[in-house]
Amino acid sequence: NPDREYELKDLDGHQIDTYASIDPAFSTLEGRDYTGVVVVSIKRETDEWFFRYIKRERRNVRAMMDLIFEIWENYSHIGLRKIGIARTAFKDQVQPLFREECNKRRIYPSIGEIIEAGKNKEQKIEGALSGRAELGRLWFTKNATDDTEALRYELYNFPASKYDDLADAAANISELIKRIGTGSLGIPVSQLQLVDYSSARTKLTGI
């Protein structure tokens, strides 16, 4: 059910882990796929997903590099563990510039390469999101000013939605966790700060 909404205070006292995922599309041309990015905090005891940030836009390779650092700088202070990117896209497009950019900026994002493991996109999205949605384990920010409504639209209309970039990015969170495991203890929400999303607001189109 993509209708569930939350406020940050609803996570108080719970242990969470936070992950980001980028589904890259290296084009700025109208009509091409979007680059989708999601940041999700997961409540350990219930496996509920709380979407912290949802964004879709068209970016070239250089702008994609900027996006990686933007996400890391904005969310590492709330316990972001890794940014997941599909292995092929990372190695072919991002990695050649990544180390140089890290040294230049003196910022070192932790990247998790996502392996598709032979699943097609529909199977991956259905496996990662459909069951959680039916069980009420997907939560969206109340009064969100990002692209939350675009992801909801994709989920409501799956698999017939024109775009599925955000749903694909969200499904890759599950693939990322399988690859790296959960590892450390979650971070109490009382220690976290709320990120101001207002500067990232964008007008939704096509929905």
PDB file of C-alpha atoms in Angstrom:
ATOM      1  CA  ASN A   1       0.000   0.000   0.000  1.00  0.00           C
ATOM      2  CA  PRO A   2       1.873   3.132  -1.175  1.00  0.00           C
ATOM      3  CA  ASP A   3      -0.409   5.381   0.918  1.00  0.00           C
ATOM      4  CA  ARG A   4       1.330   5.001   4.267  1.00  0.00           C
ATOM      5  CA  GLU A   5       3.016   8.174   5.513  1.00  0.00           C
ATOM      6  CA  TYR A   6       5.297   8.963   8.429  1.00  0.00           C
ATOM      7  CA  GLU A   7       7.111  11.758  10.209  1.00  0.00           C
ATOM      8  CA  LEU A   8      10.660  11.455  11.520  1.00  0.00           C
ATOM      9  CA  LYS A   9       9.405  11.362  15.119  1.00  0.00           C
ATOM     10  CA  ASP A  10       7.642   8.077  14.299  1.00  0.00           C
ATOM     11  CA  LEU A  11      11.055   6.416  14.182  1.00  0.00           C
ATOM     12  CA  ASP A  12      12.142   7.593  17.647  1.00  0.00           C
ATOM     13  CA  GLY A  13      13.539   4.787  19.779  1.00  0.00           C
ATOM     14  CA  HIS A  14      13.977   2.356  16.906  1.00  0.00           C
ATOM     15  CA  GLN A  15      17.186   0.952  15.451  1.00  0.00           C
ATOM     16  CA  ILE A  16      17.571   1.736  11.759  1.00  0.00           C
ATOM     17  CA  ASP A  17      20.002   1.277   8.909  1.00  0.00           C
ATOM     18  CA  THR A  18      20.103   3.737   6.012  1.00  0.00           C
ATOM     19  CA  TYR A  19      20.994   2.996   2.395  1.00  0.00           C
ATOM     20  CA  ALA A  20      20.876   4.862  -0.911  1.00  0.00           C
ATOM     21  CA  SER A  21      20.459   3.515  -4.410  1.00  0.00           C
ATOM     22  CA  ILE A  22      21.004   5.159  -7.778  1.00  0.00           C
ATOM     23  CA  ASP A  23      19.535   3.726 -10.966  1.00  0.00           C
ATOM     24  CA  PRO A  24      21.611   5.594 -13.564  1.00  0.00           C
ATOM     25  CA  ALA A  25      20.620   6.686 -17.057  1.00  0.00           C
ATOM     26  CA  PHE A  26      23.408   8.705 -18.657  1.00  0.00           C
ATOM     27  CA  SER A  27      21.395  11.046 -20.839  1.00  0.00           C
ATOM     28  CA  THR A  28      19.792  14.472 -20.580  1.00  0.00           C
ATOM     29  CA  LEU A  29      17.641  14.046 -23.677  1.00  0.00           C
ATOM     30  CA  GLU A  30      13.872  14.444 -23.391  1.00  0.00           C
ATOM     31  CA  GLY A  31      12.057  11.122 -23.565  1.00  0.00           C
ATOM     32  CA  ARG A  32      14.994   9.045 -22.308  1.00  0.00           C
ATOM     33  CA  ASP A  33      14.925   7.206 -18.988  1.00  0.00           C
ATOM     34  CA  TYR A  34      15.466   9.178 -15.811  1.00  0.00           C
ATOM     35  CA  THR A  35      18.192   8.624 -13.274  1.00  0.00           C
ATOM     36  CA  GLY A  36      16.383   7.516 -10.133  1.00  0.00           C
ATOM     37  CA  VAL A  37      17.705   7.856  -6.593  1.00  0.00           C
ATOM     38  CA  VAL A  38      16.195   6.804  -3.288  1.00  0.00           C
ATOM     39  CA  VAL A  39      17.401   6.986   0.303  1.00  0.00           C
ATOM     40  CA  VAL A  40      15.722   4.518   2.662  1.00  0.00           C
ATOM     41  CA  SER A  41      15.944   3.977   6.410  1.00  0.00           C
ATOM     42  CA  ILE A  42      14.993   0.431   7.404  1.00  0.00           C
ATOM     43  CA  LYS A  43      13.621  -0.425  10.818  1.00  0.00           C
ATOM     44  CA  ARG A  44      15.523  -3.493  11.889  1.00  0.00           C
ATOM     45  CA  GLU A  45      12.920  -5.219  14.020  1.00  0.00           C
ATOM     46  CA  THR A  46      10.117  -5.081  11.444  1.00  0.00           C
ATOM     47  CA  ASP A  47      11.846  -4.679   8.041  1.00  0.00           C
ATOM     48  CA  GLU A  48       9.727  -1.579   7.406  1.00  0.00           C
ATOM     49  CA  TRP A  49      11.151   0.803   4.802  1.00  0.00           C
ATOM     50  CA  PHE A  50      10.958   4.561   5.390  1.00  0.00           C
ATOM     51  CA  PHE A  51      11.749   6.576   2.288  1.00  0.00           C
ATOM     52  CA  ARG A  52      13.843   9.594   3.297  1.00  0.00           C
ATOM     53  CA  TYR A  53      14.493  11.041  -0.153  1.00  0.00           C
ATOM     54  CA  ILE A  54      13.221  10.261  -3.658  1.00  0.00           C
ATOM     55  CA  LYS A  55      14.462  12.020  -6.793  1.00  0.00           C
ATOM     56  CA  ARG A  56      14.373  11.507 -10.535  1.00  0.00           C
ATOM     57  CA  GLU A  57      16.031  13.600 -13.205  1.00  0.00           C
ATOM     58  CA  ARG A  58      18.138  13.284 -16.319  1.00  0.00           C
ATOM     59  CA  ARG A  59      21.901  13.529 -15.793  1.00  0.00           C
ATOM     60  CA  ASN A  60      25.034  12.961 -17.847  1.00  0.00           C
ATOM     61  CA  VAL A  61      28.107  11.212 -16.432  1.00  0.00           C
ATOM     62  CA  ARG A  62      29.615  14.344 -14.872  1.00  0.00           C
ATOM     63  CA  ALA A  63      26.327  15.302 -13.245  1.00  0.00           C
ATOM     64  CA  MET A  64      25.989  11.716 -12.021  1.00  0.00           C
ATOM     65  CA  MET A  65      29.301  12.126 -10.224  1.00  0.00           C
ATOM     66  CA  ASP A  66      27.960  15.255  -8.536  1.00  0.00           C
ATOM     67  CA  LEU A  67      24.863  13.321  -7.470  1.00  0.00           C
ATOM     68  CA  ILE A  68      26.913  10.656  -5.697  1.00  0.00           C
ATOM     69  CA  PHE A  69      28.712  13.276  -3.642  1.00  0.00           C
ATOM     70  CA  GLU A  70      25.497  15.210  -2.964  1.00  0.00           C
ATOM     71  CA  ILE A  71      23.829  12.107  -1.546  1.00  0.00           C
ATOM     72  CA  TRP A  72      26.845  11.196   0.575  1.00  0.00           C
ATOM     73  CA  GLU A  73      27.280  14.707   1.970  1.00  0.00           C
ATOM     74  CA  ASN A  74      23.570  15.082   2.734  1.00  0.00           C
ATOM     75  CA  TYR A  75      23.025  11.700   4.363  1.00  0.00           C
ATOM     76  CA  SER A  76      26.273  10.296   5.762  1.00  0.00           C
ATOM     77  CA  HIS A  77      25.630  12.252   8.959  1.00  0.00           C
ATOM     78  CA  ILE A  78      22.419  10.282   9.536  1.00  0.00           C
ATOM     79  CA  GLY A  79      24.168   6.951   9.219  1.00  0.00           C
ATOM     80  CA  LEU A  80      24.090   6.284   5.465  1.00  0.00           C
ATOM     81  CA  ARG A  81      26.032   3.050   5.044  1.00  0.00           C
ATOM     82  CA  LYS A  82      26.417   2.710   1.285  1.00  0.00           C
ATOM     83  CA  ILE A  83      25.266   4.069  -2.048  1.00  0.00           C
ATOM     84  CA  GLY A  84      24.299   1.213  -4.342  1.00  0.00           C
ATOM     85  CA  ILE A  85      24.946   1.472  -8.090  1.00  0.00           C
ATOM     86  CA  ALA A  86      24.644  -1.279 -10.705  1.00  0.00           C
ATOM     87  CA  ARG A  87      28.069  -2.848 -11.230  1.00  0.00           C
ATOM     88  CA  THR A  88      28.167  -2.394 -15.006  1.00  0.00           C
ATOM     89  CA  ALA A  89      27.182   1.282 -14.865  1.00  0.00           C
ATOM     90  CA  PHE A  90      29.657   1.959 -12.069  1.00  0.00           C
ATOM     91  CA  LYS A  91      32.642   0.255 -13.674  1.00  0.00           C
ATOM     92  CA  ASP A  92      32.031   1.548 -17.196  1.00  0.00           C
ATOM     93  CA  GLN A  93      30.876   5.107 -16.538  1.00  0.00           C
ATOM     94  CA  VAL A  94      31.545   6.211 -12.953  1.00  0.00           C
ATOM     95  CA  GLN A  95      34.658   4.457 -11.689  1.00  0.00           C
ATOM     96  CA  PRO A  96      37.090   6.000 -14.210  1.00  0.00           C
ATOM     97  CA  LEU A  97      36.412   9.439 -12.695  1.00  0.00           C
ATOM     98  CA  PHE A  98      35.467   8.458  -9.167  1.00  0.00           C
ATOM     99  CA  ARG A  99      38.853   8.155  -7.426  1.00  0.00           C
ATOM    100  CA  GLU A 100      40.034  11.422  -8.937  1.00  0.00           C
ATOM    101  CA  GLU A 101      36.907  13.197  -7.725  1.00  0.00           C
ATOM    102  CA  CYS A 102      37.252  11.693  -4.243  1.00  0.00           C
ATOM    103  CA  ASN A 103      40.797  12.996  -3.915  1.00  0.00           C
ATOM    104  CA  LYS A 104      39.863  16.396  -5.328  1.00  0.00           C
ATOM    105  CA  ARG A 105      36.914  16.850  -2.946  1.00  0.00           C
ATOM    106  CA  ARG A 106      38.503  14.981  -0.023  1.00  0.00           C
ATOM    107  CA  ILE A 107      35.229  13.117   0.375  1.00  0.00           C
ATOM    108  CA  TYR A 108      35.079   9.340   0.042  1.00  0.00           C
ATOM    109  CA  PRO A 109      31.575   7.928  -0.457  1.00  0.00           C
ATOM    110  CA  SER A 110      31.134   4.230   0.233  1.00  0.00           C
ATOM    111  CA  ILE A 111      29.840   2.568  -2.946  1.00  0.00           C
ATOM    112  CA  GLY A 112      28.198  -0.848  -3.098  1.00  0.00           C
ATOM    113  CA  GLU A 113      28.148  -2.467  -6.523  1.00  0.00           C
ATOM    114  CA  ILE A 114      24.804  -4.119  -7.263  1.00  0.00           C
ATOM    115  CA  ILE A 115      24.801  -7.354  -9.233  1.00  0.00           C
ATOM    116  CA  GLU A 116      21.572  -8.033 -11.114  1.00  0.00           C
ATOM    117  CA  ALA A 117      21.872 -11.827 -10.628  1.00  0.00           C
ATOM    118  CA  GLY A 118      19.945 -12.688 -13.772  1.00  0.00           C
ATOM    119  CA  LYS A 119      16.604 -11.191 -12.724  1.00  0.00           C
ATOM    120  CA  ASN A 120      14.657  -9.061 -15.131  1.00  0.00           C
ATOM    121  CA  LYS A 121      13.497  -5.681 -13.900  1.00  0.00           C
ATOM    122  CA  GLU A 122       9.875  -6.660 -13.285  1.00  0.00           C
ATOM    123  CA  GLN A 123      10.863  -9.710 -11.239  1.00  0.00           C
ATOM    124  CA  LYS A 124      13.271  -7.654  -9.179  1.00  0.00           C
ATOM    125  CA  ILE A 125      10.747  -4.897  -8.434  1.00  0.00           C
ATOM    126  CA  GLU A 126       7.987  -7.358  -7.628  1.00  0.00           C
ATOM    127  CA  GLY A 127      10.222  -9.435  -5.374  1.00  0.00           C
ATOM    128  CA  ALA A 128      11.583  -6.476  -3.413  1.00  0.00           C
ATOM    129  CA  LEU A 129       8.566  -4.169  -3.180  1.00  0.00           C
ATOM    130  CA  SER A 130       5.240  -5.914  -3.840  1.00  0.00           C
ATOM    131  CA  GLY A 131       5.231  -8.058  -0.712  1.00  0.00           C
ATOM    132  CA  ARG A 132       6.396  -5.228   1.500  1.00  0.00           C
ATOM    133  CA  ALA A 133       3.722  -2.951   0.054  1.00  0.00           C
ATOM    134  CA  GLU A 134       0.988  -5.538   0.656  1.00  0.00           C
ATOM    135  CA  LEU A 135       2.159  -5.959   4.263  1.00  0.00           C
ATOM    136  CA  GLY A 136       2.195  -2.187   4.821  1.00  0.00           C
ATOM    137  CA  ARG A 137       5.977  -2.013   5.204  1.00  0.00           C
ATOM    138  CA  LEU A 138       6.623   0.865   2.786  1.00  0.00           C
ATOM    139  CA  TRP A 139       6.335   4.328   4.339  1.00  0.00           C
ATOM    140  CA  PHE A 140       6.576   7.693   2.585  1.00  0.00           C
ATOM    141  CA  THR A 141       7.452  11.094   4.046  1.00  0.00           C
ATOM    142  CA  LYS A 142       4.399  13.096   5.014  1.00  0.00           C
ATOM    143  CA  ASN A 143       4.085  16.342   3.016  1.00  0.00           C
ATOM    144  CA  ALA A 144       7.112  15.376   0.913  1.00  0.00           C
ATOM    145  CA  THR A 145       8.570  18.011  -1.412  1.00  0.00           C
ATOM    146  CA  ASP A 146      10.703  15.643  -3.488  1.00  0.00           C
ATOM    147  CA  ASP A 147       9.575  13.081  -6.108  1.00  0.00           C
ATOM    148  CA  THR A 148       7.635  10.857  -3.723  1.00  0.00           C
ATOM    149  CA  GLU A 149       4.494  11.106  -5.846  1.00  0.00           C
ATOM    150  CA  ALA A 150       6.408   9.878  -8.895  1.00  0.00           C
ATOM    151  CA  LEU A 151       7.440   6.691  -7.074  1.00  0.00           C
ATOM    152  CA  ARG A 152       3.919   6.184  -5.798  1.00  0.00           C
ATOM    153  CA  TYR A 153       2.648   6.523  -9.360  1.00  0.00           C
ATOM    154  CA  GLU A 154       5.121   3.900 -10.560  1.00  0.00           C
ATOM    155  CA  LEU A 155       4.033   1.481  -7.816  1.00  0.00           C
ATOM    156  CA  TYR A 156       0.306   2.051  -8.341  1.00  0.00           C
ATOM    157  CA  ASN A 157       0.685   1.394 -12.070  1.00  0.00           C
ATOM    158  CA  PHE A 158       3.311  -1.348 -11.972  1.00  0.00           C
ATOM    159  CA  PRO A 159       4.195  -2.924 -14.361  1.00  0.00           C
ATOM    160  CA  ALA A 160       2.422  -0.648 -16.860  1.00  0.00           C
ATOM    161  CA  SER A 161       3.922   2.691 -15.786  1.00  0.00           C
ATOM    162  CA  LYS A 162       5.761   4.577 -18.540  1.00  0.00           C
ATOM    163  CA  TYR A 163       8.770   4.992 -16.249  1.00  0.00           C
ATOM    164  CA  ASP A 164      10.042   2.642 -13.546  1.00  0.00           C
ATOM    165  CA  ASP A 165      13.363   4.273 -12.676  1.00  0.00           C
ATOM    166  CA  LEU A 166      12.449   5.022  -9.056  1.00  0.00           C
ATOM    167  CA  ALA A 167      10.892   1.611  -8.461  1.00  0.00           C
ATOM    168  CA  ASP A 168      14.041   0.024  -9.894  1.00  0.00           C
ATOM    169  CA  ALA A 169      16.261   2.135  -7.637  1.00  0.00           C
ATOM    170  CA  ALA A 170      14.145   1.182  -4.616  1.00  0.00           C
ATOM    171  CA  ALA A 171      14.255  -2.517  -5.502  1.00  0.00           C
ATOM    172  CA  ASN A 172      18.041  -2.297  -5.720  1.00  0.00           C
ATOM    173  CA  ILE A 173      18.124  -1.442  -2.009  1.00  0.00           C
ATOM    174  CA  SER A 174      17.161  -5.057  -1.377  1.00  0.00           C
ATOM    175  CA  GLU A 175      19.888  -6.282  -3.734  1.00  0.00           C
ATOM    176  CA  LEU A 176      22.424  -4.036  -1.982  1.00  0.00           C
ATOM    177  CA  ILE A 177      21.541  -5.391   1.460  1.00  0.00           C
ATOM    178  CA  LYS A 178      21.832  -8.978   0.243  1.00  0.00           C
ATOM    179  CA  ARG A 179      25.316  -8.172  -1.058  1.00  0.00           C
ATOM    180  CA  ILE A 180      26.749  -6.362   1.962  1.00  0.00           C
ATOM    181  CA  GLY A 181      24.614  -7.675   4.842  1.00  0.00           C
ATOM    182  CA  THR A 182      23.362  -5.509   7.690  1.00  0.00           C
ATOM    183  CA  GLY A 183      26.590  -5.669   9.707  1.00  0.00           C
ATOM    184  CA  SER A 184      26.554  -3.076  12.448  1.00  0.00           C
ATOM    185  CA  LEU A 185      23.876  -2.056  14.893  1.00  0.00           C
ATOM    186  CA  GLY A 186      21.351   0.471  13.715  1.00  0.00           C
ATOM    187  CA  ILE A 187      21.576   4.084  14.816  1.00  0.00           C
ATOM    188  CA  PRO A 188      18.969   5.394  17.305  1.00  0.00           C
ATOM    189  CA  VAL A 189      16.829   7.955  15.522  1.00  0.00           C
ATOM    190  CA  SER A 190      17.157  10.336  18.468  1.00  0.00           C
ATOM    191  CA  GLN A 191      20.787  10.834  17.391  1.00  0.00           C
ATOM    192  CA  LEU A 192      19.869  11.776  13.819  1.00  0.00           C
ATOM    193  CA  GLN A 193      19.124  15.128  12.251  1.00  0.00           C
ATOM    194  CA  LEU A 194      16.287  15.830   9.817  1.00  0.00           C
ATOM    195  CA  VAL A 195      17.561  16.754   6.364  1.00  0.00           C
ATOM    196  CA  ASP A 196      16.069  19.861   4.775  1.00  0.00           C
ATOM    197  CA  TYR A 197      14.787  18.751   1.378  1.00  0.00           C
ATOM    198  CA  SER A 198      13.524  22.160   0.251  1.00  0.00           C
ATOM    199  CA  SER A 199      16.537  22.915  -1.947  1.00  0.00           C
ATOM    200  CA  ALA A 200      16.016  19.657  -3.835  1.00  0.00           C
ATOM    201  CA  ARG A 201      12.379  20.301  -4.722  1.00  0.00           C
ATOM    202  CA  THR A 202      11.511  19.593  -8.314  1.00  0.00           C
ATOM    203  CA  LYS A 203       8.334  19.814 -10.393  1.00  0.00           C
ATOM    204  CA  LEU A 204       6.897  16.442 -11.346  1.00  0.00           C
ATOM    205  CA  THR A 205       6.018  15.896 -14.965  1.00  0.00           C
ATOM    206  CA  GLY A 206       4.073  13.238 -16.747  1.00  0.00           C
ATOM    207  CA  ILE A 207       1.911  12.085 -13.824  1.00  0.00           C
TER     208      ILE A 207
END
